[in-house]
Amino acid sequence: MNLPLQEIEARFRRHAVRLTRQRAAIYAALAATTSHPSADDLYRIVKRRQPMISRNTVYYTLGVLRTAGLVREVNVGHDMARYDGNVSLHHHLICLGCGQIMDVMDDELNRLQLSNGQAKGFDVLRHRVEFYGYCVSCQQARRDVSPHRRLAPSFIEGGEHGKQFKGHQES
Amino acid sequence: MNLPLQEIEARFRRHAVRLTRQRAAIYAALAATTSHPSADDLYRIVKRRQPMISRNTVYYTLGVLRTAGLVREVNVGHDMARYDGNVSLHHHLICLGCGQIMDVMDDELNRLQLSNGQAKGFDVLRHRVEFYGYCVSCQQARRDVSPHRRLAPSFIEGGEHGKQFKGHQES
DNA sequence: GTCATTGCAAAGGATTTGCAGTTCC
DNA sequence: GGAACTGCAAATCCTTTGCAATGAC
């Protein structure tokens, strides 16, 4: 999964992004995972190899990469932004318990369209589909904790007051 | 569009939400609009009639209403949360220029499903579909400003560094 | 050499928390 | 009467900004 530096270099050049050690590391870290890390996750990952790097650089770089089209932002709730090195057209499946985000590749979803009547004159450029539910281990955890409550909380529409998975707590 | 207090009272009772003047006002304001206001928008709206109300009460109340299932949170980017008094199943169409959010009612979208293979063992509870594009007046504004650049920026995936429509600026 | 990028520190904005006083059921 | 709610202020968290030093092309 580790992207060779050459490839990173090539992509940066292709997208007119200036190459620095920090940028390469940030992009490599993102490309090496499918876990959709937050800016701060990336900061911590890169910091292991480059202790001098600042958070600011990570944020700034993510902005640059996003603008260049090398990186996508994924949003879960209005929580902190999470990033995706996979810029091909795809959708997401999100765990309401632990916040993990899985990729969903599906041509049918990619082809969804709004009828003219629904589009209200908008020039629609793209869409995204997100599925929400509980992953296998969070299903288990919920059974263990509350065998009878089936609240189906949500950080999207409904749910408990607080934010979800600031860590891994569940409602 | 103005919900009679009686109806608010009935809904609160049905959802076991304690009734106060502030809550009724917040919920009424949300029910009276399709503009998906932010917590702060609601604070300002309610403040006109109840100058003593605090922001905290608005946030707290929105949490209570959301938990009770009387209100939904809508998220655009990872910007501030926006709220929707329409809790029936529906989707959204969002303007990348000005941030307005339109409701999309569409049974076909409501019925979307993930195949078992794609669901990865998740217990999928719901999904949402969001369409992104430019509304009529933002299309016009873009033509006026930059007749040749067709950047198609995005606060979702790609786009300029800054946030969008903190006001109405465009990239 | 020049302009973009980096790192630091400080600011900013949205949301939450602590707590004392008040209100609803 | 007691738990839940309200308002105020302060705190927290994520992100951005200002600025001087550094580094890429």
Coordinates of C-alpha atoms (C1' of nucleotides) in Angstrom, one line a residue:
Chain A
M1 CA 0.0 0.0 0.0
N2 CA 3.0 2.3 0.4
L3 CA 3.1 4.7 -2.5
P4 CA 6.7 5.0 -3.8
L5 CA 8.0 8.6 -3.6
Q6 CA 8.4 8.6 -7.3
E7 CA 4.7 8.2 -7.8
I8 CA 3.9 10.9 -5.3
E9 CA 6.3 13.2 -7.1
A10 CA 4.7 12.4 -10.4
R11 CA 1.2 13.1 -9.1
F12 CA 2.3 16.4 -7.4
R13 CA 3.9 17.5 -10.6
R14 CA 0.8 16.5 -12.6
H15 CA -1.3 18.6 -10.3
A16 CA 1.2 21.5 -10.1
V17 CA 1.7 21.0 -6.4
R18 CA 5.1 22.0 -5.0
L19 CA 6.8 19.1 -3.5
T20 CA 8.1 19.2 0.1
R21 CA 9.1 16.5 2.6
Q22 CA 6.1 17.4 4.7
R23 CA 3.6 17.2 1.8
A24 CA 4.9 13.9 0.6
A25 CA 4.6 12.5 4.1
I26 CA 1.1 13.8 4.6
Y27 CA -0.1 12.5 1.2
A28 CA 1.7 9.2 1.6
A29 CA 0.0 8.7 5.0
L30 CA -3.4 9.4 3.5
A31 CA -2.8 7.2 0.5
A32 CA -1.6 4.3 2.7
T33 CA -4.9 4.0 4.6
T34 CA -8.6 3.5 3.9
S35 CA -9.5 4.8 7.4
H36 CA -10.4 8.4 6.4
P37 CA -8.3 10.1 9.0
S38 CA -8.9 13.6 10.4
A39 CA -6.3 16.4 10.0
D40 CA -5.2 15.7 13.5
D41 CA -4.8 12.0 12.9
L42 CA -2.6 12.8 10.0
Y43 CA -0.7 15.3 12.1
R44 CA 0.0 12.6 14.6
I45 CA 1.0 10.0 12.1
V46 CA 3.4 12.3 10.2
K47 CA 4.8 13.6 13.4
R48 CA 6.2 10.2 14.3
R49 CA 8.6 10.5 11.4
Q50 CA 8.9 14.3 11.3
P51 CA 8.7 15.5 14.9
M52 CA 9.1 19.1 13.8
I53 CA 6.0 19.3 11.6
S54 CA 3.3 21.7 12.8
R55 CA -0.4 21.2 12.7
N56 CA -0.7 24.3 10.6
T57 CA 1.3 22.7 7.8
V58 CA -1.0 19.7 7.9
Y59 CA -4.1 21.9 7.6
Y60 CA -2.5 24.1 5.0
T61 CA -1.3 21.1 3.0
L62 CA -4.6 19.4 3.1
G63 CA -6.1 22.6 1.7
V64 CA -3.6 22.6 -1.1
L65 CA -4.1 18.9 -1.9
R66 CA -7.8 19.3 -1.9
T67 CA -7.7 22.2 -4.2
A68 CA -5.5 20.3 -6.5
G69 CA -7.9 17.4 -6.5
L70 CA -5.5 14.9 -4.9
V71 CA -7.6 14.6 -1.8
R72 CA -11.2 14.6 -0.8
E73 CA -12.9 15.8 2.3
V74 CA -15.5 13.5 3.9
N75 CA -17.9 14.8 6.4
V76 CA -19.6 12.9 9.1
G77 CA -21.9 15.1 11.1
H78 CA -20.5 18.5 11.4
D79 CA -17.6 17.1 13.3
M80 CA -14.0 17.6 12.4
A81 CA -13.2 17.0 8.7
R82 CA -11.9 13.7 7.6
Y83 CA -9.9 13.1 4.5
D84 CA -9.9 10.5 1.7
G85 CA -7.0 9.8 -0.5
N86 CA -9.3 8.0 -2.9
V87 CA -10.6 10.6 -5.3
S88 CA -12.4 8.2 -7.6
L89 CA -16.2 8.4 -7.5
H90 CA -17.5 6.5 -4.6
H91 CA -19.8 6.6 -1.6
H92 CA -19.6 5.8 2.1
L93 CA -20.9 3.5 4.8
I94 CA -20.5 5.0 8.2
C95 CA -20.8 3.3 11.6
L96 CA -22.9 5.3 14.1
G97 CA -21.1 3.6 17.0
C98 CA -17.4 4.0 16.3
G99 CA -17.4 6.4 13.4
Q100 CA -15.5 4.2 11.0
I101 CA -16.1 5.0 7.4
M102 CA -16.0 2.3 4.7
D103 CA -15.9 3.0 1.0
V104 CA -18.7 1.9 -1.2
M105 CA -18.1 1.5 -4.9
D106 CA -21.3 1.1 -6.8
D107 CA -22.0 2.3 -10.3
E108 CA -25.7 2.4 -9.8
L109 CA -25.3 4.9 -7.0
N110 CA -22.8 6.8 -9.1
R111 CA -25.5 7.2 -11.8
L112 CA -28.3 8.6 -9.5
Q113 CA -29.9 11.7 -11.0
L114 CA -32.5 14.2 -10.0
S115 CA -35.4 14.7 -12.4
N116 CA -35.7 18.1 -13.9
G117 CA -38.7 18.9 -11.8
Q118 CA -36.7 18.1 -8.6
A119 CA -33.6 20.0 -9.6
K120 CA -35.3 23.4 -9.3
G121 CA -33.1 24.9 -11.9
F122 CA -29.9 23.9 -10.1
D123 CA -26.9 23.0 -12.2
V124 CA -26.2 19.7 -10.4
L125 CA -22.6 18.8 -10.5
R126 CA -22.4 15.7 -8.2
H127 CA -24.0 13.9 -5.4
R128 CA -23.1 11.7 -2.6
V129 CA -24.8 8.8 -0.8
E130 CA -24.1 7.9 2.8
F131 CA -25.4 4.8 4.5
Y132 CA -25.5 4.8 8.3
G133 CA -25.6 1.8 10.6
Y134 CA -23.7 -0.2 13.1
C135 CA -20.6 -2.2 12.2
V136 CA -20.3 -5.8 13.4
S137 CA -18.4 -5.0 16.5
C138 CA -20.6 -2.1 17.5
Q139 CA -23.7 -4.3 17.0
Q140 CA -22.1 -6.7 19.5
A141 CA -21.2 -4.0 21.9
R142 CA -24.8 -2.7 21.8
R143 CA -26.2 -6.1 22.5
D144 CA -23.9 -6.5 25.4
V145 CA -24.7 -3.2 27.0
S146 CA -28.4 -2.7 26.4
P147 CA -30.2 -5.9 25.3
H148 CA -33.6 -4.2 25.4
R149 CA -33.1 -0.6 24.5
R150 CA -33.0 -0.2 20.7
L151 CA -32.7 3.6 20.6
A152 CA -30.9 3.9 17.3
P153 CA -29.2 7.2 18.1
S154 CA -27.6 9.3 15.5
F155 CA -25.3 12.2 15.1
I156 CA -26.9 12.8 11.8
E157 CA -30.6 13.1 12.5
G158 CA -31.7 12.4 16.0
G159 CA -29.5 10.8 18.6
E160 CA -28.2 11.8 21.9
H161 CA -27.2 15.3 22.8
G162 CA -23.5 15.0 22.8
K163 CA -21.3 14.3 19.8
Q164 CA -20.5 10.7 19.0
F165 CA -17.2 8.9 19.1
K166 CA -15.1 11.5 20.6
G167 CA -13.0 8.6 21.4
H168 CA -15.4 5.7 21.2
Q169 CA -18.2 6.3 23.6
E170 CA -21.7 5.4 22.5
S171 CA -25.0 6.9 23.5
Chain B
M1 CA -47.1 27.9 8.0
N2 CA -47.3 29.0 11.6
L3 CA -47.8 26.0 13.8
P4 CA -50.5 26.7 16.5
L5 CA -49.2 26.4 20.0
Q6 CA -51.7 23.6 20.6
E7 CA -50.0 21.5 18.0
I8 CA -46.6 22.2 19.4
E9 CA -47.8 21.3 22.8
A10 CA -49.3 18.1 21.5
R11 CA -46.1 17.1 19.8
F12 CA -44.0 17.9 22.8
R13 CA -46.2 15.8 24.9
R14 CA -46.2 13.0 22.5
H15 CA -42.4 13.0 22.5
A16 CA -42.1 13.5 26.2
V17 CA -40.4 16.9 25.9
R18 CA -41.0 19.4 28.6
L19 CA -42.7 22.5 27.4
T20 CA -41.3 25.9 28.0
R21 CA -41.8 29.3 26.3
Q22 CA -38.3 29.1 24.8
R23 CA -38.7 25.6 23.4
A24 CA -42.0 26.4 21.8
A25 CA -40.5 29.5 20.2
I26 CA -37.4 27.6 18.9
Y27 CA -39.5 24.8 17.6
A28 CA -42.0 27.1 16.0
A29 CA -39.3 29.0 14.3
L30 CA -37.9 25.9 12.8
A31 CA -41.3 24.5 11.8
A32 CA -42.1 27.8 10.1
T33 CA -39.2 27.7 7.6
T34 CA -37.8 25.4 5.0
S35 CA -34.4 27.2 5.0
H36 CA -32.6 24.8 7.4
P37 CA -31.3 27.5 9.8
S38 CA -28.3 27.1 12.0
A39 CA -28.4 27.2 15.8
D40 CA -27.3 30.7 15.7
D41 CA -29.9 31.7 13.1
L42 CA -32.5 30.3 15.4
Y43 CA -31.0 32.1 18.3
R44 CA -31.3 35.4 16.4
I45 CA -34.9 34.7 15.2
V46 CA -36.2 33.7 18.7
K47 CA -34.3 36.6 20.3
R48 CA -36.5 39.1 18.4
R49 CA -39.5 37.9 20.5
Q50 CA -37.6 36.8 23.6
P51 CA -34.7 39.1 24.1
M52 CA -33.6 37.3 27.2
I53 CA -33.0 34.0 25.6
S54 CA -29.4 32.7 25.7
R55 CA -27.5 30.9 23.0
N56 CA -27.0 28.0 25.4
T57 CA -30.7 27.4 25.6
V58 CA -31.0 27.2 21.9
Y59 CA -28.2 24.7 21.7
Y60 CA -29.5 22.7 24.6
T61 CA -33.0 22.7 23.3
L62 CA -32.0 21.6 19.8
G63 CA -30.2 18.7 21.5
V64 CA -33.4 17.8 23.3
L65 CA -35.6 18.1 20.3
R66 CA -33.1 16.1 18.2
T67 CA -33.0 13.3 20.7
A68 CA -36.8 13.3 20.9
G69 CA -36.9 13.0 17.1
L70 CA -38.7 16.3 16.6
V71 CA -35.8 17.8 14.7
R72 CA -33.1 16.7 12.4
E73 CA -29.6 17.9 11.9
V74 CA -28.4 18.6 8.4
N75 CA -24.8 18.9 7.7
V76 CA -23.1 20.7 4.9
G77 CA -19.4 20.3 4.9
H78 CA -18.2 20.2 8.4
D79 CA -19.5 23.7 9.0
M80 CA -21.9 24.7 11.6
A81 CA -24.8 22.4 12.1
R82 CA -28.1 23.3 10.4
Y83 CA -31.5 22.1 11.5
D84 CA -34.5 20.8 9.8
G85 CA -38.0 20.7 11.3
N86 CA -39.1 18.2 8.6
V87 CA -38.4 14.8 10.1
S88 CA -40.1 12.9 7.3
L89 CA -37.8 10.8 5.1
H90 CA -36.2 13.1 2.5
H91 CA -33.0 14.2 0.9
H92 CA -31.3 17.4 0.0
L93 CA -30.1 19.6 -2.8
I94 CA -27.4 22.0 -1.8
C95 CA -26.0 25.1 -3.5
L96 CA -22.2 25.2 -3.6
G97 CA -22.4 29.0 -4.0
C98 CA -24.7 30.3 -1.4
G99 CA -25.2 27.2 0.8
Q100 CA -29.0 27.1 0.5
I101 CA -30.5 23.7 1.1
M102 CA -33.6 22.5 -0.7
D103 CA -35.6 19.5 0.3
V104 CA -35.9 16.6 -2.2
M105 CA -38.8 14.2 -1.7
D106 CA -38.3 11.1 -3.8
D107 CA -39.4 7.6 -3.0
E108 CA -36.9 6.0 -5.3
L109 CA -34.1 7.6 -3.4
N110 CA -35.8 6.6 -0.1
R111 CA -35.7 3.0 -1.2
L112 CA -32.0 2.8 -2.0
Q113 CA -30.2 -0.2 -0.6
L114 CA -26.8 -1.7 -0.3
S115 CA -26.4 -5.2 -1.4
N116 CA -25.3 -7.7 1.2
G117 CA -21.9 -7.9 -0.2
Q118 CA -21.4 -4.1 0.1
A119 CA -22.9 -3.8 3.5
K120 CA -19.9 -5.6 5.1
G121 CA -22.0 -6.9 8.0
F122 CA -23.2 -3.5 8.9
D123 CA -26.7 -3.2 10.3
V124 CA -27.7 -0.4 8.0
L125 CA -30.4 1.8 9.5
R126 CA -30.7 4.7 7.0
H127 CA -29.0 6.6 4.3
R128 CA -29.0 10.0 2.9
V129 CA -28.4 11.4 -0.5
E130 CA -27.2 14.9 -1.2
F131 CA -27.0 16.6 -4.5
Y132 CA -24.6 19.5 -5.0
G133 CA -24.6 22.2 -7.6
Y134 CA -25.3 25.8 -8.2
C135 CA -28.7 27.4 -7.8
V136 CA -30.1 29.7 -10.5
S137 CA -28.8 32.9 -9.0
C138 CA -25.4 31.5 -8.2
Q139 CA -25.1 30.2 -11.8
Q140 CA -25.8 33.8 -12.9
A141 CA -23.3 35.2 -10.5
R142 CA -20.6 32.9 -11.6
R143 CA -21.2 33.8 -15.3
D144 CA -20.9 37.4 -14.4
V145 CA -17.7 37.1 -12.5
S146 CA -15.7 34.5 -14.4
P147 CA -17.0 33.8 -17.8
H148 CA -14.2 31.5 -18.7
R149 CA -13.1 29.8 -15.4
R150 CA -15.2 26.8 -14.7
L151 CA -13.5 25.7 -11.6
A152 CA -16.4 23.9 -9.9
P153 CA -15.1 24.4 -6.4
S154 CA -16.4 22.4 -3.5
F155 CA -16.5 22.5 0.2
I156 CA -17.2 18.8 0.0
E157 CA -14.5 17.3 -2.1
G158 CA -12.0 19.6 -3.6
G159 CA -12.6 23.3 -3.8
E160 CA -10.7 26.3 -2.6
H161 CA -8.9 26.3 0.7
G162 CA -11.2 28.4 2.8
K163 CA -14.7 27.6 3.8
Q164 CA -17.5 28.5 1.5
F165 CA -20.3 31.0 2.0
K166 CA -19.2 32.5 5.3
G167 CA -21.4 35.3 4.0
H168 CA -21.7 34.7 0.4
Q169 CA -18.2 34.8 -1.1
E170 CA -17.5 32.3 -3.7
S171 CA -14.2 30.8 -4.8
Chain C
dG1 C1' 16.1 35.3 -6.6
dT2 C1' 11.4 35.0 -5.8
dC3 C1' 7.4 33.3 -4.2
dA4 C1' 5.3 29.6 -1.9
dT5 C1' 5.7 27.0 2.2
dT6 C1' 6.8 26.2 7.0
dG7 C1' 6.4 26.7 12.1
dC8 C1' 5.1 29.3 15.9
dA9 C1' 1.9 31.7 18.5
dA10 C1' -2.3 33.8 18.8
dA11 C1' -7.0 34.5 17.2
dG12 C1' -11.4 32.9 15.7
dG13 C1' -15.9 30.6 15.5
dA14 C1' -19.0 27.0 16.9
dT15 C1' -20.3 24.4 20.5
dT16 C1' -20.1 22.6 25.3
dT17 C1' -19.7 22.8 30.3
dG18 C1' -20.1 24.5 35.2
dC19 C1' -23.0 26.4 38.1
dA20 C1' -26.6 29.1 40.5
dG21 C1' -31.2 30.5 40.0
dT22 C1' -35.8 29.4 38.1
dT23 C1' -39.6 26.8 36.2
dC24 C1' -42.4 23.0 34.9
dC25 C1' -44.8 18.7 36.1
Chain D
dG1 C1' -40.7 19.0 45.8
dG2 C1' -37.5 17.7 42.8
dA3 C1' -35.7 17.1 38.4
dA4 C1' -35.2 19.5 34.4
dC5 C1' -34.4 23.8 32.3
dT6 C1' -32.4 28.6 31.8
dG7 C1' -28.9 32.1 31.5
dC8 C1' -24.3 33.7 32.2
dA9 C1' -19.6 33.1 31.8
dA10 C1' -15.8 30.6 30.9
dA11 C1' -13.8 26.7 28.6
dT12 C1' -12.9 23.6 24.8
dC13 C1' -12.1 22.0 20.3
dC14 C1' -11.1 22.4 15.5
dT15 C1' -9.4 25.4 12.3
dT16 C1' -7.5 29.7 10.5
dT17 C1' -4.5 33.8 10.4
dG18 C1' -0.3 36.9 11.0
dC19 C1' 4.3 36.9 10.5
dA20 C1' 9.2 36.0 10.2
dA21 C1' 12.3 32.4 8.6
dT22 C1' 13.1 28.8 5.3
dG23 C1' 13.1 26.2 1.2
dA24 C1' 11.6 24.8 -3.7
dC25 C1' 12.0 25.7 -8.5

